Coordinates of N, CA and C and ligand atoms in Angstrom, one line a residue:
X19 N -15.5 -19.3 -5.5 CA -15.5 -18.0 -6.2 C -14.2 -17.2 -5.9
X20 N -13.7 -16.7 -6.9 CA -12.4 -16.2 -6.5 C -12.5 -14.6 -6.3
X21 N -11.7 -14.2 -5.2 CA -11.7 -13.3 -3.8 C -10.8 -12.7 -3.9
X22 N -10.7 -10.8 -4.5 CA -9.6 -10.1 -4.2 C -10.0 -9.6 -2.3
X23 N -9.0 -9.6 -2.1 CA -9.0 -8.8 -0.5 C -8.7 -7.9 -0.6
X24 N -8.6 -6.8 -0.6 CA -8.4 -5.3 0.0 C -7.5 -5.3 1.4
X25 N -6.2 -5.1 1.5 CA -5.5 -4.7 2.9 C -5.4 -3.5 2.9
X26 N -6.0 -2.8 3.9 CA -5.0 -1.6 4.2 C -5.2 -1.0 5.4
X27 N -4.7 0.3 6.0 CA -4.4 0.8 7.1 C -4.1 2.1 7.3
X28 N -3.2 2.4 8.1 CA -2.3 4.1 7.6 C -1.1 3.2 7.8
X29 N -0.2 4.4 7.8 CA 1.8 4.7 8.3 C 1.7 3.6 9.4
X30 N 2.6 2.5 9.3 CA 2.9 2.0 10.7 C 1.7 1.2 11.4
X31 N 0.7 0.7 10.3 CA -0.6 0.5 11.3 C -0.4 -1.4 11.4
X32 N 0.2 -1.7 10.7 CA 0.8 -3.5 10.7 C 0.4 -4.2 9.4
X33 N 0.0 -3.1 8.1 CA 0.1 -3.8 6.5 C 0.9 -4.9 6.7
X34 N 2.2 -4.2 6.3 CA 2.9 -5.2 5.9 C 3.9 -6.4 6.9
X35 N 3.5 -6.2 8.3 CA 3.9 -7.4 9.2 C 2.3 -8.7 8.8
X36 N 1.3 -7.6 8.5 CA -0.2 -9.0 8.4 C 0.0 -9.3 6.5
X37 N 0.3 -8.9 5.8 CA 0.5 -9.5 4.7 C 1.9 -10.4 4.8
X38 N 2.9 -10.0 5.4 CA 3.9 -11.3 5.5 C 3.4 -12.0 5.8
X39 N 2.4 -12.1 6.9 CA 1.9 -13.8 7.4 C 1.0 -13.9 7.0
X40 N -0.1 -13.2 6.0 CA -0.9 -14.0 4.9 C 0.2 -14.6 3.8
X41 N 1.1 -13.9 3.1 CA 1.7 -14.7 2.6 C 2.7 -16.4 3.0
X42 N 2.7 -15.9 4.6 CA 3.3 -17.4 5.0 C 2.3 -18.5 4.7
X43 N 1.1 -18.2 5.0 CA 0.1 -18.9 5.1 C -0.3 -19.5 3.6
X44 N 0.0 -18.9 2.4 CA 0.2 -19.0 1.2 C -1.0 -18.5 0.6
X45 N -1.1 -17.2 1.1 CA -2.5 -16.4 0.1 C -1.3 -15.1 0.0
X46 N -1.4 -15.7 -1.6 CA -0.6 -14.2 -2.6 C -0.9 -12.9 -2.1
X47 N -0.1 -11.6 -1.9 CA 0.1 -11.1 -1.7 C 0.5 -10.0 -3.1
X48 N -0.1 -8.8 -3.6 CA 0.0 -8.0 -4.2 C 0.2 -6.8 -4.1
X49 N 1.6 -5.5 -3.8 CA 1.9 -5.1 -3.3 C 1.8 -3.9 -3.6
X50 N 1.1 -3.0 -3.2 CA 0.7 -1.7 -3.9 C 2.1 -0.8 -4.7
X51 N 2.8 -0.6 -3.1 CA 4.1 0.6 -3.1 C 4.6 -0.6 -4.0
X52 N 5.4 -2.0 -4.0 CA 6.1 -2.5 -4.5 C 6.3 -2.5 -6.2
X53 N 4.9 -2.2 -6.7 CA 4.3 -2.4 -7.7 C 4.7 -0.4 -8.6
X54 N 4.7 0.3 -7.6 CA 4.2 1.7 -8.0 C 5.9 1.6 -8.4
X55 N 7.1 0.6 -7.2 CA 8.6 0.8 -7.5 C 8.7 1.0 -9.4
X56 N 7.9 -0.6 -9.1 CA 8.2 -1.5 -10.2 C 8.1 -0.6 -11.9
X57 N 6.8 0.2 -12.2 CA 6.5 0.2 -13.0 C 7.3 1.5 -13.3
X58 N 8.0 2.1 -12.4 CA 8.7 3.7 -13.4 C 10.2 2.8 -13.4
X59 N 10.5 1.5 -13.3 CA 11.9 0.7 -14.0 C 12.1 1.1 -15.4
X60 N 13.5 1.5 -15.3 CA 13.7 2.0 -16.8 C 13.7 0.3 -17.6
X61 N 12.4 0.9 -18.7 CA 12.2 0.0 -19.7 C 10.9 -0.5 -19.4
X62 N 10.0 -0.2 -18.2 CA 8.7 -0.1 -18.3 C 8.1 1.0 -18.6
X63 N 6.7 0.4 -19.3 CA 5.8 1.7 -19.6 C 5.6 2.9 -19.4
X64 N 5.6 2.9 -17.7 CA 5.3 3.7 -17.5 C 6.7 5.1 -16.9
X65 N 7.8 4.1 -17.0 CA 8.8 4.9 -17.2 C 9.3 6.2 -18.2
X66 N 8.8 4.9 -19.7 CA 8.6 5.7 -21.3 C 8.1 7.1 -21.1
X67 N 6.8 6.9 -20.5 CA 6.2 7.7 -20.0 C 6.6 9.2 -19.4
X68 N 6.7 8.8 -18.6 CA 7.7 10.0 -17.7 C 8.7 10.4 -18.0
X69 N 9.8 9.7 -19.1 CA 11.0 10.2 -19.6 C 10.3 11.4 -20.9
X70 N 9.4 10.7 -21.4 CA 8.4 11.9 -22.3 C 7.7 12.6 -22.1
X71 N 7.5 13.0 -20.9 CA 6.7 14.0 -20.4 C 7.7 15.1 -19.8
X72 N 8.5 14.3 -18.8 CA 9.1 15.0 -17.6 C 11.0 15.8 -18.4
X73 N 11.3 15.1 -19.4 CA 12.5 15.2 -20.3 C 13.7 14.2 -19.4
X74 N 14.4 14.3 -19.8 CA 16.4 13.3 -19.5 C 16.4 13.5 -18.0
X75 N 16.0 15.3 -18.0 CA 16.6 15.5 -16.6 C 16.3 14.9 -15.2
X76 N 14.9 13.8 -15.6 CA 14.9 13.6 -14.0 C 15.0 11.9 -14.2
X77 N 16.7 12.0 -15.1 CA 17.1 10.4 -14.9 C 19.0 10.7 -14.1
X78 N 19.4 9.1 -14.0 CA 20.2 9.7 -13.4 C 21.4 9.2 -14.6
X79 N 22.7 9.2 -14.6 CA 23.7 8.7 -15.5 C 23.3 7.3 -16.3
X80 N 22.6 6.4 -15.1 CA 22.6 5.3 -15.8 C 21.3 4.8 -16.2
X81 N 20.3 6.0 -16.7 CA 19.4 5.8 -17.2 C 18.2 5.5 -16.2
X82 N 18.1 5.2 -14.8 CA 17.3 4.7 -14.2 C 17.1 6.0 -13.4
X83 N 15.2 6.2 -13.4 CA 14.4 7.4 -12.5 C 15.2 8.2 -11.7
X84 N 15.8 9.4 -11.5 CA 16.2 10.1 -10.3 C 15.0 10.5 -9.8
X85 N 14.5 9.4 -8.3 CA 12.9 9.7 -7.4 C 13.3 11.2 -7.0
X86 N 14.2 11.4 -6.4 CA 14.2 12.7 -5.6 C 14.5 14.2 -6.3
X87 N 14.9 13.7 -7.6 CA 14.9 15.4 -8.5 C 13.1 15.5 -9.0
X88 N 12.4 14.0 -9.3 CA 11.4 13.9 -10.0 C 10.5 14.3 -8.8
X89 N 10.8 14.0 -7.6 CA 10.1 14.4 -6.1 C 9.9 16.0 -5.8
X90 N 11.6 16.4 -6.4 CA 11.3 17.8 -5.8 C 10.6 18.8 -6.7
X91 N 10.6 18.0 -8.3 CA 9.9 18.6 -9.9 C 8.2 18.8 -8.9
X92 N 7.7 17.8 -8.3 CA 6.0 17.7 -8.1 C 5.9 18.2 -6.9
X93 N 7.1 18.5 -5.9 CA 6.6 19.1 -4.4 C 6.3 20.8 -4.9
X94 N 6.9 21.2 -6.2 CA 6.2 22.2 -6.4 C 5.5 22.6 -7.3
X95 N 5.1 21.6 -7.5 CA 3.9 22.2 -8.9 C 2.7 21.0 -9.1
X96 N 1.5 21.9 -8.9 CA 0.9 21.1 -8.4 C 0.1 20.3 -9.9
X97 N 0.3 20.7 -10.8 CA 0.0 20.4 -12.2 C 0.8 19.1 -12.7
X98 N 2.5 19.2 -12.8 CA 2.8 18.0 -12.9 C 3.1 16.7 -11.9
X99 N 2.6 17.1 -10.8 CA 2.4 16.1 -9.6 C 1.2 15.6 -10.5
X100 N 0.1 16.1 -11.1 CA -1.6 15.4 -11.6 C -0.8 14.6 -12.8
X101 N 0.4 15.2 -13.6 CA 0.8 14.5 -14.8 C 1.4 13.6 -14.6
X102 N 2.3 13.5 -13.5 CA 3.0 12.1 -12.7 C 1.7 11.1 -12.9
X103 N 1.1 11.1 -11.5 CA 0.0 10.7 -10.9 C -1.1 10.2 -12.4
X104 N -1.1 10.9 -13.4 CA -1.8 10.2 -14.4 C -0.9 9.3 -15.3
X105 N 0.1 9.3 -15.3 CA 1.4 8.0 -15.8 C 1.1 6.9 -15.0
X106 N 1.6 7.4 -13.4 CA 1.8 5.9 -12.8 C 0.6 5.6 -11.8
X107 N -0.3 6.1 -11.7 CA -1.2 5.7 -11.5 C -1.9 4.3 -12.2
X108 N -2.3 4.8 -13.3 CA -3.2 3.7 -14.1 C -2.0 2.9 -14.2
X109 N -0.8 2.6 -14.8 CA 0.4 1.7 -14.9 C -0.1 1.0 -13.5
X110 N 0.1 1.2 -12.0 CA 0.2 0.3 -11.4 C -1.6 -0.5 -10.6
X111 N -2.0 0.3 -11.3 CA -3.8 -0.4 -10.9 C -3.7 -1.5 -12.7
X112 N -3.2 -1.2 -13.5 CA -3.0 -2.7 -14.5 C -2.0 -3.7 -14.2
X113 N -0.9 -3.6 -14.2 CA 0.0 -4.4 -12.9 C -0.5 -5.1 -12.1
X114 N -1.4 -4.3 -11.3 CA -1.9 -5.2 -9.9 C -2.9 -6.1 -10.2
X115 N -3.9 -5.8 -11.2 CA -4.6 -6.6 -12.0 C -4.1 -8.1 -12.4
X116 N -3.2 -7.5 -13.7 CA -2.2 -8.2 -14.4 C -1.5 -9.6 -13.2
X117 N -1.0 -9.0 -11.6 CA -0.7 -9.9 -11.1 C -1.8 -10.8 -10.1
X118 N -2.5 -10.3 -9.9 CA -4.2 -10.8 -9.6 C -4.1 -12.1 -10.3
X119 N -4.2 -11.9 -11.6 CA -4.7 -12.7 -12.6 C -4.2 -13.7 -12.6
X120 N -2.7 -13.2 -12.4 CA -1.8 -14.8 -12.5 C -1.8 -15.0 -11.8
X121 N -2.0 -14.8 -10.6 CA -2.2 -15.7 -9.2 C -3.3 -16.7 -9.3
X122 N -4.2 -15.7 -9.8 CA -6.1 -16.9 -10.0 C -5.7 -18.0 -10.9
X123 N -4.6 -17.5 -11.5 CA -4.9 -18.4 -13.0 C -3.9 -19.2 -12.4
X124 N -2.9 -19.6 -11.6 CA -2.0 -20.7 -10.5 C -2.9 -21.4 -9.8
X125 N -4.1 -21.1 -9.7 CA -4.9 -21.9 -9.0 C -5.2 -21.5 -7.4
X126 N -5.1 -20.2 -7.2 CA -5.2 -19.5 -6.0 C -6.9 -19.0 -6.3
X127 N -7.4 -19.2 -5.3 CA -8.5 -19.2 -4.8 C -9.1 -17.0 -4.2
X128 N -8.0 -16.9 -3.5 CA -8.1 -15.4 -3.3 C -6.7 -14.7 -3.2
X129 N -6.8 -13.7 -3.3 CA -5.8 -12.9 -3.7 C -6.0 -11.6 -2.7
X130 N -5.0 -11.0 -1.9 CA -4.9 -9.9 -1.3 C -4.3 -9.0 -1.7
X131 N -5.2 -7.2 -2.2 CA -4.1 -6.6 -2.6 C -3.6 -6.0 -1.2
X132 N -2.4 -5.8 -1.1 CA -2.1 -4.4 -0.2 C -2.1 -3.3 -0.5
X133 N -2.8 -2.3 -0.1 CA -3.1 -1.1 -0.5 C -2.9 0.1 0.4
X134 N -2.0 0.5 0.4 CA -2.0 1.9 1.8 C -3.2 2.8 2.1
X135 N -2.8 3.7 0.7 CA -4.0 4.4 0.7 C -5.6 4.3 -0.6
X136 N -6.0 2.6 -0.3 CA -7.4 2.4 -0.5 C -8.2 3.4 -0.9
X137 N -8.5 3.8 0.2 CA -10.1 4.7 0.7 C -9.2 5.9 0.0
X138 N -7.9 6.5 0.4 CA -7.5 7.7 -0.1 C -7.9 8.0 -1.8
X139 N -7.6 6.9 -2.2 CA -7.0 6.9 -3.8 C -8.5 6.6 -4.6
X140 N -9.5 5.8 -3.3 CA -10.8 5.2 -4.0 C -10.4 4.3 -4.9
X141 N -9.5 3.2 -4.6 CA -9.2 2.1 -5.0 C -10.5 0.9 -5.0
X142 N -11.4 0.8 -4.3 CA -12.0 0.1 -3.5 C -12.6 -0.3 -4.5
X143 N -13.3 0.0 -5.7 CA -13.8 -1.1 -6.9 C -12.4 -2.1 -7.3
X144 N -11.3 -2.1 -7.0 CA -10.5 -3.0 -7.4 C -10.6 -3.8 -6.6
X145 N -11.3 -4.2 -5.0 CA -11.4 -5.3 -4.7 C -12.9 -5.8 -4.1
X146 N -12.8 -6.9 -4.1 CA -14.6 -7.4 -3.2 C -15.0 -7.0 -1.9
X147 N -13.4 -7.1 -1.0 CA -13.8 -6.9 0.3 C -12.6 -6.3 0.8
X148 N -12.6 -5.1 1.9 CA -11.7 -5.0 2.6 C -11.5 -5.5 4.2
X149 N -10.0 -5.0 4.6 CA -9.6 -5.2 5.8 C -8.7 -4.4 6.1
X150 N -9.2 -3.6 7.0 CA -8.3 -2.2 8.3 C -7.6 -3.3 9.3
X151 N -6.3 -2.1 9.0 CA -5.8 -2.2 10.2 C -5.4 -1.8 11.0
X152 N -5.9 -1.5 12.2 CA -6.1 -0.2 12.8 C -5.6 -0.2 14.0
X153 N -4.7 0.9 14.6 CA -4.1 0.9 15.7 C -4.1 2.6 15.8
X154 N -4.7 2.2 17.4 CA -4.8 3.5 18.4 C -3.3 4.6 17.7
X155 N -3.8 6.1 17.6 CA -2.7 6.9 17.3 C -1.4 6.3 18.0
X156 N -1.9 6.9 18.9 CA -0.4 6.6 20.3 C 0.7 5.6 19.8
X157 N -0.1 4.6 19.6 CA 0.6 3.3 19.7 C 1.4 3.2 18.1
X158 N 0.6 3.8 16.8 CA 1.0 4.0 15.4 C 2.2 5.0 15.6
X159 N 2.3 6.0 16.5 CA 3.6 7.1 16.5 C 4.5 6.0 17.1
X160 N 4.3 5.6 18.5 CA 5.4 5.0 19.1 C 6.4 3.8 17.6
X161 N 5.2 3.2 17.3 CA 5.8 2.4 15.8 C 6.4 2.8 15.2
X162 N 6.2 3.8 14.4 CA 6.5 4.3 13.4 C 7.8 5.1 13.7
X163 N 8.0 5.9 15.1 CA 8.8 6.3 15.2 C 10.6 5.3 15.6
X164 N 9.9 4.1 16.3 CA 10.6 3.2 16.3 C 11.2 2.3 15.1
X165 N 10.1 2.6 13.7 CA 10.7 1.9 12.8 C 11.7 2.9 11.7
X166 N 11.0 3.8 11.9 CA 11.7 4.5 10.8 C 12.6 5.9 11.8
X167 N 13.9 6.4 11.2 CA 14.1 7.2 11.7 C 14.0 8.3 11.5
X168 N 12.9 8.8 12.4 CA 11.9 10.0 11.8 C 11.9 11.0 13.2
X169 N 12.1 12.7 12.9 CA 11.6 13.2 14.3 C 10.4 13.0 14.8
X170 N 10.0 13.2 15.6 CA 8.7 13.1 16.3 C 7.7 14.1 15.3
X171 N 8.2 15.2 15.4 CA 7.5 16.0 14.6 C 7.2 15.5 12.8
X172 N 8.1 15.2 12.2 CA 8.0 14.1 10.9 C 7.0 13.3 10.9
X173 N 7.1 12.3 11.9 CA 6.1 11.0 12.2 C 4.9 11.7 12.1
X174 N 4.5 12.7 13.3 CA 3.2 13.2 13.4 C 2.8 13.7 12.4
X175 N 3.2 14.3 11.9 CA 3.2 15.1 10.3 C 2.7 13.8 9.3
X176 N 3.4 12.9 9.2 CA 2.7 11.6 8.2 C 1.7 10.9 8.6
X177 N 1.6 11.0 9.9 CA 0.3 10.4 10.2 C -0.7 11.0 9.8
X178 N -0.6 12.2 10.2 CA -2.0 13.2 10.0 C -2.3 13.7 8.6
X179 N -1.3 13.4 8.1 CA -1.6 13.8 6.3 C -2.4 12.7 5.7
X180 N -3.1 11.3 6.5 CA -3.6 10.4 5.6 C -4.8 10.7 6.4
X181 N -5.4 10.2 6.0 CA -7.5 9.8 6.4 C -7.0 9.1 8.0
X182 N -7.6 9.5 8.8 CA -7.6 9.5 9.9 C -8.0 7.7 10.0
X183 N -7.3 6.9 10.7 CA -7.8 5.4 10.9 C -9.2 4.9 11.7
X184 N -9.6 6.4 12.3 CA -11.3 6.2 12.7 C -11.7 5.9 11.5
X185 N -12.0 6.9 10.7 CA -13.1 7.3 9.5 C -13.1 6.2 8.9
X186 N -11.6 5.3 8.5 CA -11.4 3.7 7.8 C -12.4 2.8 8.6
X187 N -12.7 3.0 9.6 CA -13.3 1.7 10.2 C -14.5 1.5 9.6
X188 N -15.5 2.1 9.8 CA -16.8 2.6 8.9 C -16.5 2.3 7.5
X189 N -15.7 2.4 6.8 CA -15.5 2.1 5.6 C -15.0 0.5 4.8
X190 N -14.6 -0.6 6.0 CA -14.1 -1.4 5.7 C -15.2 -2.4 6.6
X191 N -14.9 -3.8 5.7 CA -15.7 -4.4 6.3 C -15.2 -5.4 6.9
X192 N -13.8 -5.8 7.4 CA -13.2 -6.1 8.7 C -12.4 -5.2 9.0
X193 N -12.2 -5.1 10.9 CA -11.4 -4.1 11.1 C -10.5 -5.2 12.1
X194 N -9.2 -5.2 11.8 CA -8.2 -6.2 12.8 C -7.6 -5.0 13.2
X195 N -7.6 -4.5 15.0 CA -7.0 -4.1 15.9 C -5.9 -4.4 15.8
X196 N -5.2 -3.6 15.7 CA -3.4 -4.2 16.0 C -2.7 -3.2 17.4
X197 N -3.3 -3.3 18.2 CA -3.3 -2.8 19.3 C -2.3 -3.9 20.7
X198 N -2.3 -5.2 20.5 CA -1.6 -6.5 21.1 C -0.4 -6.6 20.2
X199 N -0.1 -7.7 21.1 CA 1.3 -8.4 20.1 C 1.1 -8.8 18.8
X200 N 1.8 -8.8 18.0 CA 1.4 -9.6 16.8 C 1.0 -11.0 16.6
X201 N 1.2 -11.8 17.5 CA 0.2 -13.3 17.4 C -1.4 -12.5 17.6
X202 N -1.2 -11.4 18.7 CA -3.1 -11.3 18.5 C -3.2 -11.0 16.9
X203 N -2.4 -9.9 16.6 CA -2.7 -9.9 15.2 C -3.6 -10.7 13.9
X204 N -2.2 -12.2 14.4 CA -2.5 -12.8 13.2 C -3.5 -13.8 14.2
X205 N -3.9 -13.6 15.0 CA -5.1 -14.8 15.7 C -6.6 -13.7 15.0
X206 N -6.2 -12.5 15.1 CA -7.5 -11.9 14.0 C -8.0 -11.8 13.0
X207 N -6.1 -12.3 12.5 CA -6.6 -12.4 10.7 C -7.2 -13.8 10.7
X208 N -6.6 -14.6 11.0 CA -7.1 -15.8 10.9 C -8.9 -16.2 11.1
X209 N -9.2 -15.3 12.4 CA -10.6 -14.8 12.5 C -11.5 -14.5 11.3
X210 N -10.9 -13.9 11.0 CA -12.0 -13.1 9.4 C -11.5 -13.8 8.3
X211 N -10.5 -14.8 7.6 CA -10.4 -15.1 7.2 C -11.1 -16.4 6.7
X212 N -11.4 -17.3 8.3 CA -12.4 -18.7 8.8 C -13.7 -17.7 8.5
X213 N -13.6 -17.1 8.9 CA -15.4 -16.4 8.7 C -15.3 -16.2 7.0
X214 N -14.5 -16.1 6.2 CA -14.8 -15.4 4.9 C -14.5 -17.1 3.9
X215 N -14.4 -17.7 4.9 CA -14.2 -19.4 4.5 C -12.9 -19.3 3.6
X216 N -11.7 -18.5 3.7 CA -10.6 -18.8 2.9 C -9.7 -19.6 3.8
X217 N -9.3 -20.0 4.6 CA -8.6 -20.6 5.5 C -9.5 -22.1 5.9
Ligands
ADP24 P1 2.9 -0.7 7.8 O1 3.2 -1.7 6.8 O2 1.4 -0.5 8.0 O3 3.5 0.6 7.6 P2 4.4 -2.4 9.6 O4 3.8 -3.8 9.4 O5 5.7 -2.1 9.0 O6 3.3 -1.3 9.2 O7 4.5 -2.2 11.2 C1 5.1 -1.0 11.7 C2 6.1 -1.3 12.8 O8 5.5 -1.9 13.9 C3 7.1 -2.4 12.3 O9 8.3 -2.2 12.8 C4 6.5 -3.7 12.9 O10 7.4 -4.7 13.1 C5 5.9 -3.2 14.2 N1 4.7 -3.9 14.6 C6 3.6 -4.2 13.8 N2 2.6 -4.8 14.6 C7 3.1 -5.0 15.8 C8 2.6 -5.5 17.0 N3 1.4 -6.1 17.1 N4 3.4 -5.5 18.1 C9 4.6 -4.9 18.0 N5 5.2 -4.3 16.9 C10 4.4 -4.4 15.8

């Protein structure tokens, strides 16, 4: 039977180091953020979209989205942030679909989406099963602050703006600790994976 996965996590919780090595392993990989890039590309739909809603001005000379004038249009107004968000929204939940499909239809067996915010967005009818990934606060700031160059105060700030990675646990129905090195990691994916008979 063919098997969407649900990945997700918060900021820094190990998405996308545990979907690189599901995709080494050769189970497709569907990329939420990569997909949300994808669809405001000048000359996709959902770009059309937004050039007819939002007008010229939040492109740049060469026709392609300016994120940060269109960023600073929705950090204040809370109306056309819902008008964004109803453009590219549904654009990238058909996309993810759309690339679902072709994976099944290659002859892939299951399909993982990556999803940040899942549970946030109530994505969770788009897949059969999920998987958290969940790492102690402490250890998600130390990350995050190591990966991205963020003040301390920034990091904490992004952390606490998503659904707390307790409340995810209860909500998913594998929880892989990413609390070890990353072999434990992937020794857990591999865990729930043999249990869910895709490996
Ligand atoms: P996300 O995609 O959830 O934001 P990442 O996979 O980018 O998180 O992981 C955040 C950072 O922590 C990255 O720099 C990654 O290399 C690092 N990291 C992830 N898991 C581990 C681990 N088990 N041990 C050490 N570093 C890790």
């Amino acid at each position: 039977m063919e098997l969407i996965i649900g990945l997700t996590g918060g900021i820094a919780s190990g998405k996308s180091t545990a979907s690189q090595y599901l995709i080494n392993k050769g189970i497709p990989v569907v990329d939420a953020d990569k997909i949300a890039r994808l669809v405001v590309e000048k000359g996709m739909p959902a770009y059309e979209s937004i050039v007819a809603a939002f007008g010229e001005e939040v492109l740049d000379r060469d026709l392609s989205l300016n994120r940060s004038r269109l960023g600073d249009i929705i950090f204040q107004d809370a109306s056309k942030r819902e008008l964004l968000n109803s453009i590219v929204h549904p654009a990238v939940r058909t996309e993810m679909k759309r690339q679902a499909e072709e994976h099944f239809l290659a002859g892939n067996m299951s399909v993982v989406m990556d999803i940040p915010l899942l549970f946030e967005s109530r994505l969770t009818h788009m897949v059969d099963r999920t998987i958290l990934i969940y790492v102690p606060q402490d250890i998600q700031l130390q990350r995050l602050l190591a990966r991205d160059s963020l003040k301390e105060e920034q990091a904490k700030a992004r952390i606490s703006s998503q659904m707390p990675l307790e409340e995810k646990i209860n909500l998913s129905d594998a929880v892989v600790k990413n609390d070890g090195s990353k072999e434990d990691l992937y020794q857990q994916l591999d865990r729930v994976l043999t249990e869910w008979n895709i490996l």
